[in-house]
Amino acid sequence: MAHAHLDAVKTYLLELQDRLCQGLAEEDGRAKFREDAWTRDEGGGGRSRVIENGALFEKGGVNFSHVYGAQLPPSATAARPELAGRGFHAVGVSWVLHPENPHVPTSHGNVRFFIAEKAGEAPVWWFGGGFDLTPFYPVLDDVRHWHRVARNACAPFGDDVYPRYKAWCDDYFYLKHRGETRGVGGLFFDDLNDWGFDKSFAFQRAVGDAFLDAYLPIARRRRETPWGERERDFQLYRRGRYVEFNLVWDRGTLFGLQSGGRTESILMSMPPLARWDYGWEPKPGSPEATLYRDYLRPRDWLGEASA
């Protein structure tokens, strides 16, 4: 039963990786993804695809992995200690996009599936994933579009789904040591199995399938916006926050490293360039100050739009 589930999810995820790479490369218009297949000594492997130095993307990656082993890593059982010691399969697709133009937001997403197994007991499975947006020079209409697509993806599964997973995203992508959100959020879900397999899998597909509809219209609108040294410096400074989150707080990074995954693929999410300036603060009234004042906190983007 468990492996029948695994095969169906794996087939979808491989196809999703193909569609994401095709759509993103077409939008870039110059660079192509290069693939790097890898294997893991303890079991499994993956295929990493990276795009660099394009007309739109300075760096981006869309990675597929399927790893398995005799014991779940600690990061996977921290919230579910009853699963400690079980064998596991983990399969997923993750993607991160770092555009060159500071007016085009950075974005991240992933969809994943876990099975925890123990001899003599039924397998325990669950889904997780989501996507989030990290603009440096945000446009309110873009943020509302992003959340509208997220809400529409959730709508067939219940009126409470988008508010719940939107709030979870705001909470998860929060830099506690900075007192700010990483960006303007989106969706985040984990440990999803209470709907049963068919509905839970359908929701995972809805989230994965919604990403290009959410992101590409924003990239198209902003990719020709002029920028210069000031905007580039601010982009690199804010990319530092992205690095801080991934290395300090992100459970996915920790799981990959603890499970013996391929380090080069796990750290694909890092931007190609970033900077840290000591004690930097935006000038009052500047576009950079607008990001801090209006966007780096949870907001009801769609409720505000309809008020």
Short mmCIF file of C-alpha atoms in Angstrom, two decimals:
data_model
loop_
_atom_site.label_atom_id
_atom_site.label_comp_id
_atom_site.label_asym_id
_atom_site.label_seq_id
_atom_site.Cartn_x
_atom_site.Cartn_y
_atom_site.Cartn_z
CA MET A 1 0.00 0.00 0.00
CA ALA A 2 2.73 2.45 0.99
CA HIS A 3 4.78 1.83 -2.12
CA ALA A 4 1.75 2.22 -4.37
CA HIS A 5 1.33 5.67 -2.84
CA LEU A 6 5.01 6.40 -3.29
CA ASP A 7 5.05 5.49 -6.96
CA ALA A 8 2.07 7.73 -7.73
CA VAL A 9 3.57 10.71 -5.92
CA LYS A 10 7.00 10.17 -7.44
CA THR A 11 5.53 10.10 -10.96
CA TYR A 12 3.76 13.41 -10.33
CA LEU A 13 6.83 15.07 -8.84
CA LEU A 14 9.09 14.13 -11.72
CA GLU A 15 6.54 15.54 -14.14
CA LEU A 16 6.21 18.70 -12.02
CA GLN A 17 9.96 19.23 -12.13
CA ASP A 18 9.85 19.00 -15.92
CA ARG A 19 6.99 21.51 -16.18
CA LEU A 20 8.58 23.99 -13.79
CA CYS A 21 11.89 23.89 -15.64
CA GLN A 22 10.21 24.30 -19.01
CA GLY A 23 8.07 27.24 -17.89
CA LEU A 24 10.90 29.02 -16.09
CA ALA A 25 13.42 28.53 -18.90
CA GLU A 26 10.93 29.83 -21.46
CA GLU A 27 10.33 32.89 -19.31
CA ASP A 28 14.06 33.50 -18.91
CA GLY A 29 14.48 33.40 -22.66
CA ARG A 30 18.25 32.92 -22.70
CA ALA A 31 19.57 30.37 -20.19
CA LYS A 32 18.64 26.71 -19.90
CA PHE A 33 18.63 24.34 -16.96
CA ARG A 34 21.49 21.89 -16.71
CA GLU A 35 20.85 18.59 -14.99
CA ASP A 36 23.07 16.84 -12.49
CA ALA A 37 21.95 13.35 -11.41
CA TRP A 38 23.25 11.98 -8.11
CA THR A 39 22.96 8.95 -5.88
CA ARG A 40 23.05 8.59 -2.10
CA ASP A 41 25.09 5.80 -0.54
CA GLU A 42 22.48 5.10 2.14
CA GLY A 43 19.70 4.82 -0.44
CA GLY A 44 18.11 6.92 -3.16
CA GLY A 45 19.26 9.94 -5.10
CA GLY A 46 17.90 12.68 -7.26
CA ARG A 47 18.28 15.00 -10.19
CA SER A 48 19.27 18.62 -9.62
CA ARG A 49 18.60 21.22 -12.27
CA VAL A 50 20.20 24.66 -12.13
CA ILE A 51 19.83 27.76 -14.30
CA GLU A 52 22.44 30.53 -14.09
CA ASN A 53 23.33 33.88 -15.66
CA GLY A 54 20.15 34.13 -17.65
CA ALA A 55 18.21 37.10 -18.96
CA LEU A 56 15.91 36.87 -15.92
CA PHE A 57 17.44 34.48 -13.40
CA GLU A 58 20.87 35.12 -11.95
CA LYS A 59 20.53 31.71 -10.34
CA GLY A 60 17.73 29.23 -9.85
CA GLY A 61 17.23 25.57 -9.20
CA VAL A 62 14.51 22.94 -9.36
CA ASN A 63 15.54 19.77 -7.55
CA PHE A 64 13.94 16.34 -7.34
CA SER A 65 15.05 13.86 -4.70
CA HIS A 66 13.98 10.47 -3.39
CA VAL A 67 15.96 9.32 -0.39
CA TYR A 68 15.33 6.43 1.96
CA GLY A 69 16.99 4.78 4.90
CA ALA A 70 16.70 2.77 8.07
CA GLN A 71 16.01 5.66 10.43
CA LEU A 72 14.33 9.05 10.14
CA PRO A 73 16.66 12.00 10.88
CA PRO A 74 16.01 13.95 14.11
CA SER A 75 14.60 16.95 12.21
CA ALA A 76 11.79 14.75 10.85
CA THR A 77 10.77 13.41 14.26
CA ALA A 78 11.17 16.54 16.40
CA ALA A 79 7.43 17.21 16.24
CA ARG A 80 6.51 13.50 16.03
CA PRO A 81 8.76 11.62 18.46
CA GLU A 82 6.62 8.51 18.16
CA LEU A 83 8.14 7.98 14.70
CA ALA A 84 11.74 7.92 15.90
CA GLY A 85 13.61 4.84 14.76
CA ARG A 86 11.39 4.08 11.79
CA GLY A 87 12.69 3.52 8.31
CA PHE A 88 11.62 6.12 5.78
CA HIS A 89 11.12 7.24 2.22
CA ALA A 90 11.17 10.97 1.46
CA VAL A 91 10.40 12.22 -2.02
CA GLY A 92 9.99 15.83 -3.11
CA VAL A 93 10.62 18.68 -5.49
CA SER A 94 12.01 22.00 -4.25
CA TRP A 95 12.75 25.16 -6.16
CA VAL A 96 14.36 28.54 -5.50
CA LEU A 97 14.64 31.48 -7.90
CA HIS A 98 17.02 34.42 -7.53
CA PRO A 99 16.36 36.94 -10.34
CA GLU A 100 19.02 39.47 -11.25
CA ASN A 101 16.68 42.48 -11.39
CA PRO A 102 16.03 43.61 -7.80
CA HIS A 103 12.45 44.48 -8.75
CA VAL A 104 11.63 40.82 -9.52
CA PRO A 105 11.01 38.94 -6.27
CA THR A 106 12.96 35.94 -5.11
CA SER A 107 10.71 32.92 -4.66
CA HIS A 108 10.81 29.46 -3.13
CA GLY A 109 8.55 26.44 -3.11
CA ASN A 110 8.48 22.73 -2.46
CA VAL A 111 6.13 19.76 -2.31
CA ARG A 112 7.13 16.59 -0.50
CA PHE A 113 5.87 13.21 0.71
CA PHE A 114 7.13 11.06 3.57
CA ILE A 115 6.52 7.45 4.51
CA ALA A 116 7.70 6.14 7.89
CA GLU A 117 7.79 2.35 8.18
CA LYS A 118 8.21 -0.16 10.98
CA ALA A 119 8.00 -3.94 10.76
CA GLY A 120 4.64 -5.25 11.88
CA GLU A 121 2.93 -1.84 11.77
CA ALA A 122 1.07 0.09 9.11
CA PRO A 123 3.15 2.75 7.36
CA VAL A 124 2.64 6.35 8.43
CA TRP A 125 2.61 8.85 5.58
CA TRP A 126 2.15 12.59 5.23
CA PHE A 127 2.45 15.46 2.76
CA GLY A 128 4.01 18.89 3.14
CA GLY A 129 5.02 21.88 1.09
CA GLY A 130 4.02 25.35 -0.03
CA PHE A 131 5.46 28.42 -1.69
CA ASP A 132 6.46 31.91 -0.57
CA LEU A 133 7.49 35.22 -2.14
CA THR A 134 10.38 37.48 -1.11
CA PRO A 135 10.24 40.88 -2.83
CA PHE A 136 12.80 43.62 -2.22
CA TYR A 137 10.83 46.40 -3.90
CA PRO A 138 7.30 45.08 -3.48
CA VAL A 139 4.24 46.16 -5.46
CA LEU A 140 0.96 45.69 -3.62
CA ASP A 141 -0.91 44.42 -6.69
CA ASP A 142 1.75 41.72 -7.13
CA VAL A 143 1.40 40.58 -3.54
CA ARG A 144 -2.38 40.41 -3.85
CA HIS A 145 -2.10 38.44 -7.08
CA TRP A 146 0.27 35.99 -5.37
CA HIS A 147 -2.13 35.41 -2.50
CA ARG A 148 -5.17 35.26 -4.79
CA VAL A 149 -3.63 32.37 -6.71
CA ALA A 150 -2.76 30.68 -3.40
CA ARG A 151 -6.32 31.10 -2.15
CA ASN A 152 -7.79 29.77 -5.39
CA ALA A 153 -5.58 26.67 -5.17
CA CYS A 154 -6.90 25.99 -1.67
CA ALA A 155 -10.55 26.81 -2.35
CA PRO A 156 -11.74 23.34 -3.47
CA PHE A 157 -10.48 21.88 -0.19
CA GLY A 158 -12.41 24.11 2.20
CA ASP A 159 -12.84 27.76 3.11
CA ASP A 160 -10.55 27.42 6.12
CA VAL A 161 -7.57 25.97 4.23
CA TYR A 162 -6.05 29.14 2.78
CA PRO A 163 -6.29 31.16 6.03
CA ARG A 164 -4.79 28.29 8.01
CA TYR A 165 -1.88 27.60 5.68
CA LYS A 166 -1.30 31.29 4.97
CA ALA A 167 -0.92 31.89 8.71
CA TRP A 168 1.39 28.87 9.01
CA CYS A 169 3.57 30.32 6.26
CA ASP A 170 3.76 33.69 8.03
CA ASP A 171 4.80 31.93 11.21
CA TYR A 172 7.28 29.53 9.61
CA PHE A 173 9.14 32.06 7.46
CA TYR A 174 9.72 34.40 10.38
CA LEU A 175 13.25 35.36 11.35
CA LYS A 176 12.98 35.38 15.11
CA HIS A 177 16.42 36.88 15.56
CA ARG A 178 15.46 39.80 13.27
CA GLY A 179 11.83 40.24 14.29
CA GLU A 180 10.61 40.22 10.68
CA THR A 181 9.12 37.91 8.09
CA ARG A 182 11.35 36.74 5.24
CA GLY A 183 8.92 38.15 2.71
CA VAL A 184 5.18 38.38 2.09
CA GLY A 185 4.36 34.72 2.66
CA GLY A 186 2.12 32.39 0.73
CA LEU A 187 1.30 28.83 1.82
CA PHE A 188 2.97 26.35 4.13
CA PHE A 189 1.61 22.96 5.24
CA ASP A 190 3.07 19.87 6.83
CA ASP A 191 1.99 16.57 8.44
CA LEU A 192 -1.03 16.44 6.11
CA ASN A 193 -2.75 13.05 6.21
CA ASP A 194 -6.07 13.55 8.00
CA TRP A 195 -7.93 14.01 4.69
CA GLY A 196 -6.94 10.55 3.48
CA PHE A 197 -4.48 9.87 0.70
CA ASP A 198 -6.52 10.86 -2.37
CA LYS A 199 -7.58 14.28 -1.11
CA SER A 200 -4.21 15.02 0.47
CA PHE A 201 -2.41 14.12 -2.75
CA ALA A 202 -4.85 16.26 -4.74
CA PHE A 203 -4.02 19.20 -2.50
CA GLN A 204 -0.30 18.70 -3.00
CA ARG A 205 -0.86 18.72 -6.75
CA ALA A 206 -2.98 21.88 -6.52
CA VAL A 207 -0.18 23.68 -4.69
CA GLY A 208 2.55 22.49 -7.04
CA ASP A 209 0.49 23.26 -10.14
CA ALA A 210 -0.35 26.80 -8.94
CA PHE A 211 3.21 28.09 -8.66
CA LEU A 212 3.84 29.19 -12.24
CA ASP A 213 0.45 30.94 -12.35
CA ALA A 214 1.39 32.79 -9.18
CA TYR A 215 4.96 33.74 -10.06
CA LEU A 216 5.36 34.24 -13.80
CA PRO A 217 2.93 37.18 -14.18
CA ILE A 218 4.86 39.07 -11.49
CA ALA A 219 8.20 38.32 -13.16
CA ARG A 220 6.86 39.50 -16.53
CA ARG A 221 5.57 42.77 -15.11
CA ARG A 222 8.80 43.66 -13.26
CA ARG A 223 11.69 42.25 -15.29
CA GLU A 224 12.15 45.41 -17.40
CA THR A 225 11.98 47.85 -14.48
CA PRO A 226 15.18 49.93 -14.48
CA TRP A 227 17.62 49.43 -11.61
CA GLY A 228 21.07 50.55 -10.60
CA GLU A 229 23.76 50.22 -7.95
CA ARG A 230 21.49 51.33 -5.10
CA GLU A 231 18.86 48.71 -5.86
CA ARG A 232 21.49 46.04 -6.39
CA ASP A 233 23.15 46.79 -3.06
CA PHE A 234 19.83 46.54 -1.26
CA GLN A 235 18.97 43.29 -3.03
CA LEU A 236 22.26 41.75 -1.92
CA TYR A 237 21.73 42.98 1.64
CA ARG A 238 18.25 41.46 1.80
CA ARG A 239 19.54 38.23 0.27
CA GLY A 240 21.56 37.95 3.46
CA ARG A 241 18.30 37.45 5.33
CA TYR A 242 17.49 34.60 2.96
CA VAL A 243 20.78 32.93 3.81
CA GLU A 244 20.20 33.46 7.53
CA PHE A 245 16.81 31.80 7.41
CA ASN A 246 17.96 28.80 5.42
CA LEU A 247 20.97 28.12 7.62
CA VAL A 248 19.41 28.90 11.01
CA TRP A 249 15.72 28.04 10.87
CA ASP A 250 14.79 25.98 7.81
CA ARG A 251 13.81 22.39 8.66
CA GLY A 252 14.20 21.28 5.05
CA THR A 253 17.87 22.27 4.98
CA LEU A 254 18.43 20.50 8.27
CA PHE A 255 16.64 17.35 7.09
CA GLY A 256 18.72 17.22 3.93
CA LEU A 257 22.00 17.54 5.81
CA GLN A 258 20.99 15.11 8.59
CA SER A 259 19.79 12.52 6.10
CA GLY A 260 23.07 12.51 4.22
CA GLY A 261 21.66 14.18 1.15
CA ARG A 262 23.84 15.79 -1.48
CA THR A 263 25.17 19.01 0.03
CA GLU A 264 25.58 20.76 -3.31
CA SER A 265 21.89 20.21 -4.07
CA ILE A 266 20.70 21.10 -0.57
CA LEU A 267 22.55 24.42 -0.66
CA MET A 268 21.39 25.16 -4.19
CA SER A 269 18.86 27.48 -2.51
CA MET A 270 21.58 29.98 -1.61
CA PRO A 271 21.86 33.14 -3.71
CA PRO A 272 24.99 33.53 -5.84
CA LEU A 273 25.86 36.80 -4.08
CA ALA A 274 24.82 38.35 -0.78
CA ARG A 275 26.14 40.96 1.65
CA TRP A 276 25.93 41.97 5.29
CA ASP A 277 26.33 45.61 6.36
CA TYR A 278 26.80 46.34 10.02
CA GLY A 279 24.01 48.38 11.58
CA TRP A 280 22.40 49.30 8.25
CA GLU A 281 18.99 51.00 8.37
CA PRO A 282 16.86 52.34 5.52
CA LYS A 283 16.46 56.07 5.12
CA PRO A 284 13.04 57.31 6.29
CA GLY A 285 10.63 57.75 3.40
CA SER A 286 12.72 55.67 1.00
CA PRO A 287 11.47 52.71 -1.07
CA GLU A 288 13.65 50.48 1.10
CA ALA A 289 11.93 51.80 4.24
CA THR A 290 8.56 50.93 2.67
CA LEU A 291 9.55 47.25 2.59
CA TYR A 292 10.33 47.30 6.31
CA ARG A 293 7.33 49.37 7.31
CA ASP A 294 4.59 47.76 5.24
CA TYR A 295 5.64 44.28 4.11
CA LEU A 296 7.84 42.43 6.60
CA ARG A 297 4.96 41.45 8.87
CA PRO A 298 1.87 39.27 8.52
CA ARG A 299 -1.04 41.01 6.81
CA ASP A 300 -4.44 39.98 5.52
CA TRP A 301 -3.58 40.90 1.94
CA LEU A 302 -6.83 39.75 0.37
CA GLY A 303 -9.08 40.95 3.20
CA GLU A 304 -7.55 44.39 2.91
CA ALA A 305 -8.11 44.34 -0.85
CA SER A 306 -11.84 43.66 -0.47
CA ALA A 307 -12.40 46.12 2.39
#
